[in-house]
């Protein structure tokens, strides 16, 4: 229990959603420090890329020196065999340098591209792995489209940095430093002047770069907003079309996309201005210094070869600075993406497995016991309203307990607490005598099978949809579970039987068929505790009869808790719990509760009177 309390205390300070953690600001490129855990495993590959990078930069820096030799000793000497031979040697050397440069550049490109793809794949997997462990509270406040944008768009920007920008930055830093050193070797006076002027030009570029970074972050946020709108609309397309809101939703998405475009254009304009500013300032400085160099040659203070070498090295330095400004712009944009991803990774679920989990006792032949001791729970989004208030309940192994009551009474909340999607603020829930907060989450949830009211069907075939209940089940076990759930016959009638693709979200199945798939999934899991949330609500009378018989057989040897609005499905429960406003107000069998004349009796009178009226009318 202490571990649980400490865990809650430590995670309370952590941002619970990306939107909240968006307020956490990081300085400039410091966000890239968060990528180090993803980069460390590939130190050897980075070293290989570094070697190729140094070789390529060295080859590039050797070219101006070769040109100096060619100008001074080839063209500057008196014409003759010696000068012709020297020119030939210089050009052979240039070709050799170019070959080394080509091989080193190819090796660098391959290695850093591999690193970009590999690291990006690792980041995507890590972010997705982190997201799927979040509690329902996270998904109540975070749009799915925003998460998808961070996993796809943001990681693509990081891929560009790892796979291209880092390499380009290091290459140009080497060229800048090497070119700068060679400039001083060639002419200390001209180099001193050019360095002083370049320092003055860098300051406005850095200041302007901060604005680009902020706009890049805003642009990524607007793209995420547009993705969130699109995801919401596409997931609700039948409702959109049923209410003829296609035009309205198209306009809403269009407005979101337009907002993203306007923000992107601000970023692009800022980037364009930054690039123009860098080129004008840097090359203006170089042109001025070269003008001084031309006068030095005319005055005999330096040779033509020296000036040619100085011009080439100055071009290399200028090109390196221009490339670095371009890379800096990309890096600023990726820094915003990195911040967004790290924010997502920093979100901590309030529901965690304990550091030292307790094992469940061996499974009993007749199921599990379930105890609620003075449980009080408020949803995080509604902290002032108690969904459950001082609830106590003791369910014996093998017992079938039905929970009924009006909407909002707290029935579904019970199931969410049993599965530990949330923890109660007060009280404890025990499974086979063990507080569920002391259990590993997988151990707890492996012991529970659930048939939800809203069935989830995955975009795969019928066999795999049922096998979702137990990943290692054989085909024969899957088919047996389908038979128990009265799903075998309609699956066999599908075009490819159990190998039939069921469509996204099961669009090729009726509501009753989807429900029977979910029941088969739960039966295949074979848990000691079975939770049925309106398990027969979507079935017609014949299917309900078949499934009810299957469920009664499945309830043998396990504890079952049933939520039902249709009281006909719970009449044979061992005990019926009536809830209202998060409290248990009545307990008993169907007969005793009808005789009591309370809430259950009123519900029963309304439902059964309606059924009799329908039968009389037909």
mmCIF file of N, CA and C in Angstrom, residues 168-269:
data_model
loop_
_atom_site.group_PDB
_atom_site.id
_atom_site.type_symbol
_atom_site.label_atom_id
_atom_site.label_comp_id
_atom_site.label_asym_id
_atom_site.label_seq_id
_atom_site.Cartn_x
_atom_site.Cartn_y
_atom_site.Cartn_z
ATOM 1 N N UNK A 168 24.939 16.888 -41.829
ATOM 2 C CA UNK A 168 25.243 18.116 -42.559
ATOM 3 C C UNK A 168 25.856 19.167 -41.635
ATOM 4 N N UNK A 169 25.336 19.243 -40.414
ATOM 5 C CA UNK A 169 25.860 20.220 -39.465
ATOM 6 C C UNK A 169 27.316 19.911 -39.126
ATOM 7 N N UNK A 170 27.601 18.655 -38.807
ATOM 8 C CA UNK A 170 28.979 18.288 -38.470
ATOM 9 C C UNK A 170 29.916 18.492 -39.662
ATOM 10 N N UNK A 171 29.443 18.116 -40.842
ATOM 11 C CA UNK A 171 30.263 18.287 -42.050
ATOM 12 C C UNK A 171 30.617 19.749 -42.252
ATOM 13 N N UNK A 172 29.621 20.609 -42.113
ATOM 14 C CA UNK A 172 29.867 22.021 -42.353
ATOM 15 C C UNK A 172 30.644 22.672 -41.216
ATOM 16 N N UNK A 173 30.504 22.147 -39.998
ATOM 17 C CA UNK A 173 31.353 22.639 -38.905
ATOM 18 C C UNK A 173 32.808 22.316 -39.200
ATOM 19 N N UNK A 174 33.072 21.076 -39.663
ATOM 20 C CA UNK A 174 34.442 20.693 -40.023
ATOM 21 C C UNK A 174 34.970 21.554 -41.172
ATOM 22 N N UNK A 175 34.132 21.747 -42.186
ATOM 23 C CA UNK A 175 34.563 22.572 -43.315
ATOM 24 C C UNK A 175 34.800 24.014 -42.870
ATOM 25 N N UNK A 176 33.950 24.511 -41.990
ATOM 26 C CA UNK A 176 34.113 25.874 -41.498
ATOM 27 C C UNK A 176 35.426 26.024 -40.732
ATOM 28 N N UNK A 177 35.670 25.098 -39.795
ATOM 29 C CA UNK A 177 36.882 25.184 -38.978
ATOM 30 C C UNK A 177 38.136 24.951 -39.826
ATOM 31 N N UNK A 178 38.065 23.909 -40.692
ATOM 32 C CA UNK A 178 39.220 23.642 -41.548
ATOM 33 C C UNK A 178 39.476 24.763 -42.527
ATOM 34 N N UNK A 179 38.412 25.269 -43.152
ATOM 35 C CA UNK A 179 38.560 26.374 -44.087
ATOM 36 C C UNK A 179 39.084 27.623 -43.402
ATOM 37 N N UNK A 180 38.592 27.843 -42.167
ATOM 38 C CA UNK A 180 39.039 29.010 -41.414
ATOM 39 C C UNK A 180 40.539 28.923 -41.109
ATOM 40 N N UNK A 181 40.968 27.730 -40.698
ATOM 41 C CA UNK A 181 42.396 27.538 -40.410
ATOM 42 C C UNK A 181 43.245 27.796 -41.660
ATOM 43 N N UNK A 182 42.776 27.282 -42.799
ATOM 44 C CA UNK A 182 43.535 27.471 -44.046
ATOM 45 C C UNK A 182 43.503 28.936 -44.509
ATOM 46 N N UNK A 183 42.441 29.658 -44.188
ATOM 47 C CA UNK A 183 42.407 31.079 -44.505
ATOM 48 C C UNK A 183 43.524 31.820 -43.774
ATOM 49 N N UNK A 184 43.720 31.475 -42.479
ATOM 50 C CA UNK A 184 44.785 32.128 -41.711
ATOM 51 C C UNK A 184 46.165 31.722 -42.238
ATOM 52 N N UNK A 185 46.270 30.457 -42.686
ATOM 53 C CA UNK A 185 47.542 30.037 -43.274
ATOM 54 C C UNK A 185 47.840 30.840 -44.533
ATOM 55 N N UNK A 186 46.797 31.125 -45.293
ATOM 56 C CA UNK A 186 46.974 31.845 -46.559
ATOM 57 C C UNK A 186 47.238 33.329 -46.325
ATOM 58 N N UNK A 187 46.414 33.961 -45.477
ATOM 59 C CA UNK A 187 46.579 35.406 -45.227
ATOM 60 C C UNK A 187 45.988 35.751 -43.874
ATOM 61 N N UNK A 188 46.838 36.069 -42.910
ATOM 62 C CA UNK A 188 46.367 36.395 -41.559
ATOM 63 C C UNK A 188 45.558 37.692 -41.568
ATOM 64 N N UNK A 189 46.026 38.678 -42.332
ATOM 65 C CA UNK A 189 45.359 39.983 -42.346
ATOM 66 C C UNK A 189 43.933 39.876 -42.879
ATOM 67 N N UNK A 190 43.791 39.262 -44.066
ATOM 68 C CA UNK A 190 42.449 39.142 -44.652
ATOM 69 C C UNK A 190 41.544 38.263 -43.799
ATOM 70 N N UNK A 191 42.104 37.214 -43.219
ATOM 71 C CA UNK A 191 41.303 36.296 -42.397
ATOM 72 C C UNK A 191 40.795 36.999 -41.146
ATOM 73 N N UNK A 192 41.623 37.826 -40.522
ATOM 74 C CA UNK A 192 41.208 38.560 -39.318
ATOM 75 C C UNK A 192 40.045 39.494 -39.637
ATOM 76 N N UNK A 193 40.137 40.150 -40.784
ATOM 77 C CA UNK A 193 39.052 41.068 -41.173
ATOM 78 C C UNK A 193 37.752 40.283 -41.400
ATOM 79 N N UNK A 194 37.866 39.143 -42.106
ATOM 80 C CA UNK A 194 36.646 38.398 -42.444
ATOM 81 C C UNK A 194 36.000 37.791 -41.199
ATOM 82 N N UNK A 195 36.809 37.358 -40.223
ATOM 83 C CA UNK A 195 36.263 36.780 -38.987
ATOM 84 C C UNK A 195 35.523 37.843 -38.190
ATOM 85 N N UNK A 196 36.122 39.039 -38.074
ATOM 86 C CA UNK A 196 35.460 40.114 -37.333
ATOM 87 C C UNK A 196 34.112 40.465 -37.923
ATOM 88 N N UNK A 197 34.071 40.527 -39.238
ATOM 89 C CA UNK A 197 32.802 40.866 -39.895
ATOM 90 C C UNK A 197 31.778 39.741 -39.775
ATOM 91 N N UNK A 198 32.249 38.478 -39.842
ATOM 92 C CA UNK A 198 31.316 37.342 -39.736
ATOM 93 C C UNK A 198 30.669 37.276 -38.351
ATOM 94 N N UNK A 199 31.441 37.637 -37.310
ATOM 95 C CA UNK A 199 30.869 37.634 -35.958
ATOM 96 C C UNK A 199 29.704 38.620 -35.884
ATOM 97 N N UNK A 200 29.877 39.783 -36.521
ATOM 98 C CA UNK A 200 28.805 40.773 -36.518
ATOM 99 C C UNK A 200 27.577 40.298 -37.295
ATOM 100 N N UNK A 201 27.810 39.448 -38.308
ATOM 101 C CA UNK A 201 26.665 38.969 -39.100
ATOM 102 C C UNK A 201 25.920 37.825 -38.423
ATOM 103 N N UNK A 202 26.619 37.067 -37.559
ATOM 104 C CA UNK A 202 25.991 35.897 -36.941
ATOM 105 C C UNK A 202 24.952 36.308 -35.903
ATOM 106 N N UNK A 203 25.216 37.407 -35.182
ATOM 107 C CA UNK A 203 24.312 37.808 -34.098
ATOM 108 C C UNK A 203 22.870 38.011 -34.556
ATOM 109 N N UNK A 204 22.598 38.786 -35.619
ATOM 110 C CA UNK A 204 21.194 38.928 -36.053
ATOM 111 C C UNK A 204 20.595 37.617 -36.553
ATOM 112 N N UNK A 205 21.438 36.738 -37.121
ATOM 113 C CA UNK A 205 20.926 35.450 -37.598
ATOM 114 C C UNK A 205 20.436 34.614 -36.422
ATOM 115 N N UNK A 206 21.200 34.601 -35.331
ATOM 116 C CA UNK A 206 20.808 33.827 -34.143
ATOM 117 C C UNK A 206 19.533 34.387 -33.540
ATOM 118 N N UNK A 207 19.445 35.697 -33.433
ATOM 119 C CA UNK A 207 18.255 36.320 -32.852
ATOM 120 C C UNK A 207 17.014 35.994 -33.676
ATOM 121 N N UNK A 208 17.147 36.058 -34.990
ATOM 122 C CA UNK A 208 16.011 35.773 -35.863
ATOM 123 C C UNK A 208 15.636 34.293 -35.804
ATOM 124 N N UNK A 209 16.635 33.426 -35.562
ATOM 125 C CA UNK A 209 16.371 31.989 -35.498
ATOM 126 C C UNK A 209 15.430 31.607 -34.364
ATOM 127 N N UNK A 210 15.428 32.370 -33.287
ATOM 128 C CA UNK A 210 14.525 32.072 -32.170
ATOM 129 C C UNK A 210 13.059 32.222 -32.586
ATOM 130 N N UNK A 211 12.801 33.233 -33.378
ATOM 131 C CA UNK A 211 11.422 33.426 -33.864
ATOM 132 C C UNK A 211 11.014 32.264 -34.776
ATOM 133 N N UNK A 212 11.943 31.788 -35.602
ATOM 134 C CA UNK A 212 11.645 30.653 -36.477
ATOM 135 C C UNK A 212 11.286 29.425 -35.654
ATOM 136 N N UNK A 213 12.001 29.219 -34.551
ATOM 137 C CA UNK A 213 11.732 28.045 -33.712
ATOM 138 C C UNK A 213 10.326 28.101 -33.127
ATOM 139 N N UNK A 214 9.925 29.273 -32.626
ATOM 140 C CA UNK A 214 8.587 29.405 -32.055
ATOM 141 C C UNK A 214 7.509 29.161 -33.107
ATOM 142 N N UNK A 215 7.696 29.720 -34.294
ATOM 143 C CA UNK A 215 6.728 29.519 -35.362
ATOM 144 C C UNK A 215 6.682 28.059 -35.801
ATOM 145 N N UNK A 216 7.817 27.373 -35.768
ATOM 146 C CA UNK A 216 7.846 25.954 -36.135
ATOM 147 C C UNK A 216 7.016 25.143 -35.153
ATOM 148 N N UNK A 217 7.141 25.456 -33.870
ATOM 149 C CA UNK A 217 6.361 24.762 -32.851
ATOM 150 C C UNK A 217 4.867 25.014 -33.054
ATOM 151 N N UNK A 218 4.503 26.267 -33.306
ATOM 152 C CA UNK A 218 3.094 26.602 -33.535
ATOM 153 C C UNK A 218 2.557 25.863 -34.764
ATOM 154 N N UNK A 219 3.370 25.772 -35.801
ATOM 155 C CA UNK A 219 2.946 25.094 -37.029
ATOM 156 C C UNK A 219 2.634 23.628 -36.754
ATOM 157 N N UNK A 220 3.490 22.961 -35.984
ATOM 158 C CA UNK A 220 3.252 21.556 -35.669
ATOM 159 C C UNK A 220 1.990 21.382 -34.834
ATOM 160 N N UNK A 221 1.725 22.315 -33.935
ATOM 161 C CA UNK A 221 0.503 22.240 -33.132
ATOM 162 C C UNK A 221 -0.744 22.366 -34.002
ATOM 163 N N UNK A 222 -0.711 23.250 -34.981
ATOM 164 C CA UNK A 222 -1.869 23.433 -35.857
ATOM 165 C C UNK A 222 -2.096 22.192 -36.723
ATOM 166 N N UNK A 223 -1.006 21.565 -37.176
ATOM 167 C CA UNK A 223 -1.142 20.322 -37.946
ATOM 168 C C UNK A 223 -1.785 19.239 -37.082
ATOM 169 N N UNK A 224 -1.366 19.154 -35.826
ATOM 170 C CA UNK A 224 -1.947 18.167 -34.914
ATOM 171 C C UNK A 224 -3.433 18.434 -34.698
ATOM 172 N N UNK A 225 -3.809 19.720 -34.597
ATOM 173 C CA UNK A 225 -5.226 20.059 -34.424
ATOM 174 C C UNK A 225 -6.042 19.598 -35.634
ATOM 175 N N UNK A 226 -5.493 19.827 -36.833
ATOM 176 C CA UNK A 226 -6.197 19.398 -38.040
ATOM 177 C C UNK A 226 -6.340 17.882 -38.089
ATOM 178 N N UNK A 227 -5.308 17.164 -37.689
ATOM 179 C CA UNK A 227 -5.370 15.704 -37.657
ATOM 180 C C UNK A 227 -6.419 15.228 -36.659
ATOM 181 N N UNK A 228 -6.499 15.907 -35.532
ATOM 182 C CA UNK A 228 -7.481 15.524 -34.523
ATOM 183 C C UNK A 228 -8.911 15.704 -35.046
ATOM 184 N N UNK A 229 -9.150 16.822 -35.734
ATOM 185 C CA UNK A 229 -10.480 17.059 -36.313
ATOM 186 C C UNK A 229 -10.807 15.984 -37.338
ATOM 187 N N UNK A 230 -9.842 15.664 -38.212
ATOM 188 C CA UNK A 230 -10.081 14.656 -39.246
ATOM 189 C C UNK A 230 -10.373 13.291 -38.620
ATOM 190 N N UNK A 231 -9.601 12.917 -37.608
ATOM 191 C CA UNK A 231 -9.820 11.627 -36.953
ATOM 192 C C UNK A 231 -11.191 11.535 -36.319
ATOM 193 N N UNK A 232 -11.623 12.610 -35.670
ATOM 194 C CA UNK A 232 -12.939 12.624 -35.030
ATOM 195 C C UNK A 232 -14.053 12.473 -36.065
ATOM 196 N N UNK A 233 -13.935 13.187 -37.175
ATOM 197 C CA UNK A 233 -14.975 13.145 -38.198
ATOM 198 C C UNK A 233 -15.033 11.767 -38.851
ATOM 199 N N UNK A 234 -13.884 11.232 -39.231
ATOM 200 C CA UNK A 234 -13.849 9.942 -39.923
ATOM 201 C C UNK A 234 -14.366 8.814 -39.039
ATOM 202 N N UNK A 235 -14.120 8.894 -37.739
ATOM 203 C CA UNK A 235 -14.605 7.855 -36.834
ATOM 204 C C UNK A 235 -16.109 7.947 -36.603
ATOM 205 N N UNK A 236 -16.697 9.077 -36.942
ATOM 206 C CA UNK A 236 -18.136 9.256 -36.732
ATOM 207 C C UNK A 236 -18.862 9.469 -38.053
ATOM 208 N N UNK A 237 -18.340 8.908 -39.135
ATOM 209 C CA UNK A 237 -18.886 9.192 -40.453
ATOM 210 C C UNK A 237 -20.359 8.798 -40.611
ATOM 211 N N UNK A 238 -20.793 7.625 -40.107
ATOM 212 C CA UNK A 238 -22.222 7.318 -40.236
ATOM 213 C C UNK A 238 -23.113 8.376 -39.591
ATOM 214 N N UNK A 239 -22.716 8.863 -38.417
ATOM 215 C CA UNK A 239 -23.504 9.900 -37.747
ATOM 216 C C UNK A 239 -23.470 11.200 -38.541
ATOM 217 N N UNK A 240 -22.298 11.556 -39.065
ATOM 218 C CA UNK A 240 -22.166 12.773 -39.864
ATOM 219 C C UNK A 240 -23.103 12.719 -41.066
ATOM 220 N N UNK A 241 -23.100 11.584 -41.759
ATOM 221 C CA UNK A 241 -23.937 11.466 -42.957
ATOM 222 C C UNK A 241 -25.414 11.366 -42.604
ATOM 223 N N UNK A 242 -25.726 10.719 -41.476
ATOM 224 C CA UNK A 242 -27.127 10.588 -41.079
ATOM 225 C C UNK A 242 -27.747 11.946 -40.785
ATOM 226 N N UNK A 243 -26.943 12.867 -40.254
ATOM 227 C CA UNK A 243 -27.441 14.201 -39.949
ATOM 228 C C UNK A 243 -27.114 15.204 -41.062
ATOM 229 N N UNK A 244 -26.640 14.684 -42.210
ATOM 230 C CA UNK A 244 -26.296 15.498 -43.388
ATOM 231 C C UNK A 244 -25.382 16.662 -43.027
ATOM 232 N N UNK A 245 -24.344 16.354 -42.233
ATOM 233 C CA UNK A 245 -23.400 17.377 -41.818
ATOM 234 C C UNK A 245 -22.102 17.324 -42.621
ATOM 235 N N UNK A 246 -22.149 16.686 -43.792
ATOM 236 C CA UNK A 246 -20.920 16.571 -44.581
ATOM 237 C C UNK A 246 -20.315 17.948 -44.878
ATOM 238 N N UNK A 247 -21.154 18.885 -45.314
ATOM 239 C CA UNK A 247 -20.652 20.210 -45.664
ATOM 240 C C UNK A 247 -20.120 20.937 -44.432
ATOM 241 N N UNK A 248 -20.854 20.828 -43.321
ATOM 242 C CA UNK A 248 -20.435 21.516 -42.091
ATOM 243 C C UNK A 248 -19.087 20.985 -41.616
ATOM 244 N N UNK A 249 -18.956 19.640 -41.615
ATOM 245 C CA UNK A 249 -17.705 19.051 -41.139
ATOM 246 C C UNK A 249 -16.558 19.319 -42.108
ATOM 247 N N UNK A 250 -16.880 19.358 -43.408
ATOM 248 C CA UNK A 250 -15.839 19.692 -44.386
ATOM 249 C C UNK A 250 -15.337 21.115 -44.165
ATOM 250 N N UNK A 251 -16.273 22.030 -43.884
ATOM 251 C CA UNK A 251 -15.881 23.412 -43.625
ATOM 252 C C UNK A 251 -15.079 23.524 -42.327
ATOM 253 N N UNK A 252 -15.480 22.725 -41.317
ATOM 254 C CA UNK A 252 -14.741 22.757 -40.044
ATOM 255 C C UNK A 252 -13.304 22.264 -40.230
ATOM 256 N N UNK A 253 -13.161 21.169 -40.983
ATOM 257 C CA UNK A 253 -11.822 20.657 -41.254
ATOM 258 C C UNK A 253 -11.044 21.638 -42.121
ATOM 259 N N UNK A 254 -11.740 22.226 -43.113
ATOM 260 C CA UNK A 254 -11.083 23.202 -43.974
ATOM 261 C C UNK A 254 -10.564 24.388 -43.180
ATOM 262 N N UNK A 255 -11.349 24.839 -42.192
ATOM 263 C CA UNK A 255 -10.904 25.958 -41.360
ATOM 264 C C UNK A 255 -9.672 25.570 -40.544
ATOM 265 N N UNK A 256 -9.664 24.341 -40.052
ATOM 266 C CA UNK A 256 -8.512 23.868 -39.285
ATOM 267 C C UNK A 256 -7.274 23.764 -40.168
ATOM 268 N N UNK A 257 -7.456 23.237 -41.394
ATOM 269 C CA UNK A 257 -6.338 23.136 -42.336
ATOM 270 C C UNK A 257 -5.842 24.520 -42.731
ATOM 271 N N UNK A 258 -6.785 25.447 -42.933
ATOM 272 C CA UNK A 258 -6.399 26.809 -43.306
ATOM 273 C C UNK A 258 -5.596 27.461 -42.184
ATOM 274 N N UNK A 259 -6.004 27.199 -40.930
ATOM 275 C CA UNK A 259 -5.238 27.723 -39.803
ATOM 276 C C UNK A 259 -3.823 27.176 -39.789
ATOM 277 N N UNK A 260 -3.700 25.882 -40.091
ATOM 278 C CA UNK A 260 -2.365 25.268 -40.169
ATOM 279 C C UNK A 260 -1.558 25.893 -41.304
ATOM 280 N N UNK A 261 -2.232 26.173 -42.429
ATOM 281 C CA UNK A 261 -1.543 26.780 -43.579
ATOM 282 C C UNK A 261 -1.040 28.184 -43.237
ATOM 283 N N UNK A 262 -1.891 28.988 -42.591
ATOM 284 C CA UNK A 262 -1.500 30.357 -42.247
ATOM 285 C C UNK A 262 -0.289 30.338 -41.315
ATOM 286 N N UNK A 263 -0.322 29.449 -40.318
ATOM 287 C CA UNK A 263 0.806 29.355 -39.397
ATOM 288 C C UNK A 263 2.060 28.868 -40.110
ATOM 289 N N UNK A 264 1.884 27.901 -41.031
ATOM 290 C CA UNK A 264 3.031 27.390 -41.794
ATOM 291 C C UNK A 264 3.644 28.485 -42.662
ATOM 292 N N UNK A 265 2.785 29.318 -43.251
ATOM 293 C CA UNK A 265 3.303 30.392 -44.099
ATOM 294 C C UNK A 265 4.088 31.416 -43.280
ATOM 295 N N UNK A 266 3.662 31.665 -42.051
ATOM 296 C CA UNK A 266 4.443 32.553 -41.188
ATOM 297 C C UNK A 266 5.832 31.960 -40.953
ATOM 298 N N UNK A 267 5.853 30.644 -40.727
ATOM 299 C CA UNK A 267 7.139 29.983 -40.518
ATOM 300 C C UNK A 267 7.995 30.057 -41.780
ATOM 301 N N UNK A 268 7.368 29.787 -42.926
ATOM 302 C CA UNK A 268 8.118 29.787 -44.192
ATOM 303 C C UNK A 268 8.665 31.177 -44.493
ATOM 304 N N UNK A 269 7.845 32.207 -44.262
ATOM 305 C CA UNK A 269 8.323 33.571 -44.504
ATOM 306 C C UNK A 269 9.506 33.898 -43.598
#
